[in-house]
XYZ file of C-alpha atoms in Angstrom:
434
model
C 110.252 7.739 -74.246
C 107.694 10.283 -75.485
C 108.677 13.449 -77.282
C 106.026 16.213 -77.330
C 107.403 19.391 -78.874
C 111.080 18.434 -78.426
C 110.869 17.881 -74.636
C 111.511 14.243 -73.755
C 110.005 12.436 -70.773
C 110.540 9.220 -68.894
C 107.427 7.437 -67.616
C 106.499 5.685 -64.362
C 105.492 7.003 -60.938
C 108.279 6.721 -58.331
C 110.476 4.637 -60.632
C 114.230 4.905 -60.247
C 114.756 6.913 -63.413
C 118.163 7.610 -64.928
C 119.138 10.144 -67.556
C 122.257 11.796 -68.971
C 122.585 14.799 -71.248
C 126.157 13.828 -72.185
C 127.068 10.242 -72.969
C 128.998 8.658 -70.105
C 128.144 11.332 -67.536
C 126.208 8.840 -65.392
C 128.406 6.472 -63.338
C 127.642 2.779 -63.823
C 127.640 0.350 -60.891
C 128.191 3.009 -58.221
C 126.983 6.481 -57.256
C 130.036 8.279 -55.891
C 133.220 7.505 -57.875
C 136.517 9.042 -56.843
C 136.432 11.167 -59.982
C 133.273 11.786 -62.006
C 133.340 11.899 -65.794
C 133.640 15.384 -67.375
C 134.922 16.801 -64.074
C 131.422 16.772 -62.548
C 130.526 16.782 -58.861
C 128.359 14.027 -57.347
C 125.596 15.290 -55.038
C 122.902 13.238 -53.312
C 119.469 14.843 -52.972
C 117.206 13.237 -50.330
C 113.575 14.135 -49.668
C 113.029 11.401 -47.074
C 115.248 10.285 -44.206
C 118.144 7.991 -45.152
C 116.555 5.211 -43.104
C 113.020 5.471 -44.523
C 111.738 2.047 -45.671
C 112.803 1.161 -49.204
C 109.272 1.520 -50.636
C 108.986 5.023 -49.122
C 112.556 6.234 -49.636
C 113.017 9.129 -52.074
C 116.466 10.193 -53.210
C 118.308 11.193 -56.386
C 121.993 11.339 -57.267
C 122.926 14.382 -59.357
C 126.114 14.865 -61.394
C 126.537 18.579 -61.763
C 128.988 21.229 -62.890
C 129.107 22.811 -59.421
C 127.774 21.527 -56.090
C 124.818 23.402 -54.655
C 126.951 24.923 -51.887
C 128.677 27.069 -54.538
C 126.715 30.200 -53.666
C 126.693 33.341 -51.540
C 125.123 33.833 -48.112
C 121.372 34.245 -47.863
C 119.779 37.548 -46.935
C 116.070 38.223 -46.200
C 113.796 38.747 -49.200
C 110.345 40.372 -49.256
C 107.716 37.603 -49.180
C 104.819 39.816 -50.314
C 101.503 37.964 -49.853
C 103.151 34.577 -49.309
C 102.324 33.034 -45.913
C 103.124 29.774 -44.103
C 101.409 27.733 -41.378
C 100.871 28.198 -38.562
C 99.066 31.391 -39.526
C 98.982 34.260 -37.056
C 96.056 36.164 -38.547
C 92.407 36.388 -37.460
C 90.560 33.309 -36.117
C 89.227 30.806 -38.650
C 85.397 31.040 -38.782
C 83.240 27.937 -39.462
C 81.431 29.709 -42.321
C 81.207 28.344 -45.849
C 83.356 30.588 -48.046
C 83.738 31.120 -51.774
C 85.799 33.429 -53.973
C 85.644 34.625 -57.563
C 88.610 34.076 -59.860
C 91.597 36.262 -59.036
C 92.628 38.690 -61.813
C 96.139 38.576 -63.270
C 98.054 41.766 -62.539
C 98.867 43.988 -65.496
C 102.088 45.016 -63.755
C 105.034 42.901 -64.983
C 105.400 40.031 -62.504
C 107.158 36.670 -62.550
C 106.208 33.495 -60.656
C 107.744 34.643 -57.354
C 106.126 38.084 -57.567
C 102.706 36.517 -58.242
C 102.520 34.087 -55.299
C 99.542 34.760 -53.002
C 98.576 32.559 -50.052
C 94.856 31.996 -49.516
C 94.854 29.331 -46.766
C 97.006 26.962 -44.731
C 96.994 24.431 -41.922
C 99.434 22.493 -39.755
C 102.983 23.695 -39.160
C 105.659 23.770 -41.853
C 108.447 23.457 -39.264
C 107.078 20.106 -38.083
C 106.320 18.860 -41.622
C 102.558 18.706 -41.017
C 99.797 20.233 -43.154
C 99.612 22.260 -46.339
C 99.693 25.776 -47.708
C 97.283 26.763 -50.494
C 98.392 29.522 -52.837
C 97.470 31.118 -56.127
C 100.240 31.646 -58.655
C 100.252 34.026 -61.596
C 102.885 35.437 -63.927
C 103.013 37.491 -67.085
C 106.770 37.259 -67.636
C 109.637 34.821 -67.170
C 112.040 34.637 -64.228
C 115.139 35.610 -66.276
C 118.178 35.045 -63.982
C 116.118 34.360 -60.865
C 115.528 30.831 -59.520
C 113.291 29.440 -56.775
C 113.654 26.672 -54.212
C 111.184 25.618 -51.495
C 112.609 23.891 -48.406
C 109.214 23.939 -46.630
C 107.376 21.451 -48.836
C 106.783 19.898 -52.231
C 104.723 21.947 -54.672
C 101.712 20.727 -56.649
C 100.802 23.010 -59.565
C 97.202 22.905 -60.839
C 97.167 25.225 -63.891
C 93.911 27.006 -64.698
C 95.029 29.407 -67.421
C 98.024 29.375 -69.755
C 100.751 26.865 -70.559
C 104.081 26.986 -68.730
C 107.527 25.438 -68.915
C 109.221 24.428 -65.674
C 113.001 24.541 -66.028
C 114.284 22.370 -63.175
C 117.594 20.933 -62.029
C 116.587 17.572 -63.491
C 115.130 18.762 -66.788
C 112.184 20.449 -68.490
C 108.435 19.939 -68.052
C 105.759 21.560 -70.191
C 102.422 21.817 -68.348
C 98.996 23.104 -69.405
C 95.502 23.322 -67.855
C 94.157 19.810 -67.419
C 97.555 18.594 -66.215
C 99.267 18.840 -62.841
C 102.935 19.088 -61.905
C 104.701 18.216 -58.653
C 108.135 19.616 -57.766
C 109.819 17.939 -54.767
C 110.868 19.871 -51.689
C 114.282 21.439 -52.295
C 114.477 21.283 -56.118
C 115.626 24.510 -57.786
C 113.538 25.688 -60.729
C 112.171 28.476 -62.913
C 108.607 28.914 -64.194
C 108.268 30.411 -67.676
C 104.897 31.369 -69.242
C 104.566 30.188 -72.835
C 102.328 32.309 -75.087
C 100.099 34.033 -72.528
C 99.991 34.941 -68.822
C 99.588 31.984 -66.474
C 97.288 31.515 -63.509
C 96.624 28.530 -61.288
C 96.397 26.902 -57.890
C 99.405 25.740 -55.890
C 99.398 23.283 -52.994
C 102.477 23.382 -50.784
C 102.634 19.999 -49.081
C 104.555 20.266 -45.807
C 103.946 16.583 -45.013
C 104.903 13.204 -46.462
C 105.551 13.231 -50.219
C 102.585 12.549 -52.482
C 102.054 8.937 -53.393
C 99.399 6.927 -55.213
C 96.473 5.780 -53.055
C 95.868 2.067 -52.638
C 93.266 0.508 -54.938
C 91.853 -1.921 -52.367
C 89.002 -4.089 -53.698
C 89.207 -2.343 -57.093
C 92.183 -4.584 -57.794
C 95.240 -4.121 -59.997
C 93.901 -1.448 -62.370
C 91.994 1.826 -62.243
C 92.362 5.357 -60.889
C 95.785 6.864 -61.743
C 98.247 4.453 -63.360
C 101.989 4.644 -62.696
C 102.811 4.565 -66.406
C 101.069 7.900 -67.047
C 103.295 10.005 -64.768
C 106.019 11.742 -66.767
C 109.456 12.738 -65.501
C 112.021 15.020 -67.164
C 115.197 13.866 -68.834
C 118.583 15.447 -68.141
C 119.081 18.949 -69.510
C 121.540 21.537 -68.225
C 122.808 25.097 -68.502
C 126.506 25.947 -68.326
C 126.187 29.692 -67.851
C 128.497 32.146 -66.125
C 126.023 34.848 -65.192
C 124.902 37.001 -62.288
C 121.914 35.112 -60.844
C 119.943 34.868 -57.633
C 118.364 31.945 -55.803
C 115.234 32.722 -53.761
C 114.607 30.038 -51.126
C 111.541 29.566 -48.929
C 112.616 28.324 -45.488
C 110.566 28.226 -42.260
C 107.967 30.485 -43.822
C 110.349 33.246 -44.882
C 112.006 34.062 -48.200
C 115.757 34.470 -48.537
C 117.910 35.417 -51.512
C 121.456 34.325 -52.309
C 123.686 35.533 -55.131
C 125.081 33.098 -57.668
C 127.662 33.578 -60.386
C 126.148 30.877 -62.565
C 122.941 29.034 -63.419
C 122.081 26.422 -60.757
C 120.383 24.287 -63.421
C 123.664 22.553 -64.196
C 122.881 18.868 -63.592
C 124.350 16.917 -66.533
C 123.100 13.484 -65.393
C 120.970 12.030 -62.639
C 119.526 8.814 -61.257
C 116.836 8.362 -58.598
C 113.152 8.581 -57.742
C 112.903 12.051 -56.169
C 112.267 14.222 -59.194
C 109.652 16.568 -60.654
C 106.815 14.955 -62.576
C 103.609 15.803 -64.406
C 100.325 13.983 -64.999
C 97.527 14.443 -67.528
C 94.265 14.338 -65.529
C 92.349 13.037 -68.558
C 94.168 9.733 -68.043
C 92.555 9.188 -64.658
C 90.399 6.057 -64.900
C 87.184 7.132 -63.172
C 85.423 4.514 -61.051
C 81.732 5.207 -60.393
C 78.534 3.433 -59.408
C 76.631 1.347 -61.963
C 73.733 0.618 -59.608
C 72.586 3.137 -56.985
C 73.751 5.857 -54.582
C 76.445 8.487 -54.967
C 79.789 7.042 -53.790
C 82.205 8.875 -51.519
C 84.454 11.405 -53.320
C 87.518 9.451 -52.152
C 87.090 7.297 -55.290
C 88.361 10.296 -57.278
C 91.688 10.561 -55.385
C 94.657 11.003 -57.734
C 97.454 11.477 -55.182
C 97.638 11.413 -51.393
C 100.015 12.666 -48.721
C 99.515 10.207 -45.845
C 99.526 11.193 -42.174
C 100.438 9.122 -39.128
C 96.815 7.912 -38.951
C 96.040 5.240 -41.520
C 93.288 6.257 -43.941
C 93.276 9.883 -42.755
C 95.349 11.982 -45.135
C 97.528 14.981 -44.510
C 96.196 15.929 -47.956
C 94.284 14.164 -50.710
C 94.189 15.556 -54.234
C 90.753 14.691 -55.640
C 89.323 15.505 -59.079
C 85.813 15.627 -60.549
C 86.421 15.007 -64.270
C 84.116 14.223 -67.201
C 82.241 10.986 -66.445
C 79.007 9.068 -66.893
C 76.265 9.183 -64.257
C 73.901 6.207 -64.415
C 72.757 5.615 -60.798
C 69.142 4.491 -60.498
C 66.667 5.893 -57.967
C 69.470 8.136 -56.726
C 70.048 11.792 -55.969
C 73.068 12.096 -58.256
C 74.861 15.289 -57.178
C 76.996 15.154 -54.011
C 74.731 14.703 -51.014
C 74.411 17.206 -48.180
C 77.074 16.392 -45.651
C 79.297 17.394 -42.768
C 82.792 15.988 -42.806
C 85.655 15.642 -40.317
C 87.970 16.404 -43.246
C 88.305 19.985 -44.515
C 87.719 20.695 -48.202
C 89.181 23.370 -50.478
C 87.826 23.310 -54.032
C 88.846 24.919 -57.304
C 87.429 24.827 -60.827
C 89.666 24.471 -63.862
C 86.998 24.507 -66.576
C 83.283 24.109 -67.170
C 80.618 23.814 -64.470
C 80.717 21.832 -61.225
C 77.559 19.740 -60.916
C 76.690 20.750 -57.330
C 77.217 24.486 -57.944
C 75.853 25.550 -61.317
C 75.959 29.289 -60.545
C 78.581 31.476 -58.875
C 81.433 28.947 -59.023
C 83.369 29.890 -62.137
C 86.702 28.633 -63.530
C 89.511 30.116 -61.437
C 87.245 30.444 -58.406
C 87.592 28.562 -55.124
C 85.566 27.522 -52.101
C 86.302 26.391 -48.551
C 84.157 24.044 -46.467
C 85.932 23.272 -43.212
C 85.644 20.486 -40.668
C 81.970 19.858 -39.746
C 80.788 22.865 -41.756
C 77.575 21.771 -43.520
C 77.438 22.056 -47.293
C 76.017 20.438 -50.404
C 74.112 21.232 -53.610
C 72.608 24.694 -54.010
C 68.808 24.984 -53.929
C 68.342 25.023 -57.698
C 70.507 21.933 -58.172
C 68.524 20.096 -55.477
C 65.223 20.869 -57.181
C 66.447 19.750 -60.603
C 68.187 16.595 -59.357
C 65.183 15.559 -57.240
C 62.714 15.657 -60.107
C 64.755 15.031 -63.247
C 64.451 11.921 -65.411
C 67.212 9.467 -64.437
C 68.546 8.575 -67.855
C 72.288 7.953 -68.343
C 73.986 11.349 -68.374
C 77.491 12.329 -69.464
C 79.158 15.123 -67.494
C 81.272 16.820 -70.158
C 83.521 19.886 -70.366
C 84.079 19.979 -66.618
C 87.092 19.624 -64.361
C 86.992 20.540 -60.683
C 89.378 19.486 -57.940
C 89.624 19.352 -54.169
C 92.462 19.626 -51.679
C 91.114 17.638 -48.722
C 92.948 17.584 -45.384
C 92.515 16.127 -41.903
C 93.508 19.538 -40.485
C 91.302 22.635 -40.461
C 92.187 24.890 -43.412
C 92.440 28.489 -42.174
C 92.078 31.315 -44.710
C 94.651 34.078 -44.610
C 93.743 37.619 -43.625
C 94.159 38.532 -47.291
C 91.630 35.885 -48.374
C 89.115 36.811 -45.670
C 89.170 40.463 -46.739
C 89.636 39.973 -50.487
C 87.277 41.866 -52.788
C 86.785 38.568 -54.656
C 85.233 36.876 -51.624
C 81.528 36.230 -52.179
C 79.921 37.601 -49.048
C 76.539 36.261 -50.191
C 77.710 32.673 -50.800
C 75.330 31.281 -48.158
C 72.458 32.652 -50.205
C 72.693 29.827 -52.764
C 71.020 27.638 -50.130
C 68.521 30.341 -49.098
C 65.671 28.957 -51.203
C 65.745 25.435 -49.802
C 62.132 24.557 -49.103
C 60.480 22.588 -46.329
C 58.650 19.598 -47.862
C 57.963 17.621 -44.705
C 54.262 16.961 -44.127
C 54.363 13.923 -41.806
C 52.929 11.641 -44.499
C 54.766 8.659 -45.986
């Protein structure tokens, strides 16, 4: 166990973790006894089909004060700027697109109030594709709780530390870390000492898993041991509360007379987790050429086509560049996969100007892109000594499906209408001579 600032974690990606907040609350040798200790209810939580293969199956048994059905009927709830695929807005253009960082509202707003969708693909009802949102909040959720039945949620914080209060325990997450909350888990997001802002990927498809290492062997990339899961923690509160649930693209609210975070013990492998991106073991060339960005994949949501992801989460962290006789920034390319990028801190090596922390860019299927003109000039003529990329952390959501921006994103005042201009000074050097 680790214990940072009085929140305990259990380590190991997709392990069958077990935890109890009261001694003896967790049944031993079975999951569903006739009577649970402390008068608790047993409830199974499944995020894959019962018959999914053992190595893919995700489920958790919860031992809680009240079963989840102890609630009022749902009624529609205003979804604001939250959208879900398939989008019904304007057509998706093949243009390169980039946006400045979104400002945090000065109006009091919690996590639900601050959700804004910028792009999506696939169809949430068929469990295909992703939604890409921005989250922001300058206050806590008080007696309001959130649950997403449409997909699991990957948080990529950019500003401010937060605490996620979930059914299965507490997670403290800061910029430079990520957090994943499974489809269907109830939770609250609480800012710590300042307003929070970040990126949010809603994965409609198969749950995130670790990519295979292939010829790299048994070690490297993200290691299972570095993923941290919460330990049991519960509230026994009689209070007027509400549960806001996202279902089939709409928001609904149900009244509760208690806190739904009342799980006293649990055992299973479908649970929230966090990961410190600085622990990613970067693999890079030590000879020549710039390798494919797939070597920076932290987590992947596989599709029904092997090697072609529903969504890959890729990072570009601090690292050494030593390639000889090589153009070191990402090469110019067109890709069948669609790429959404964000910047957490520092400068991204292919875009030294105009792509600031909190910003984002979109390069869709077969849309050409690559280093801006100034980066090309510098990388083509610079001395190729070993170079350390420091104080930088960018990421990419990469998907086999075209990522369509929302009407809000297309018309946002933060969209850089002159983005294409960063390639405007590319020169013609061809003279027909070897």
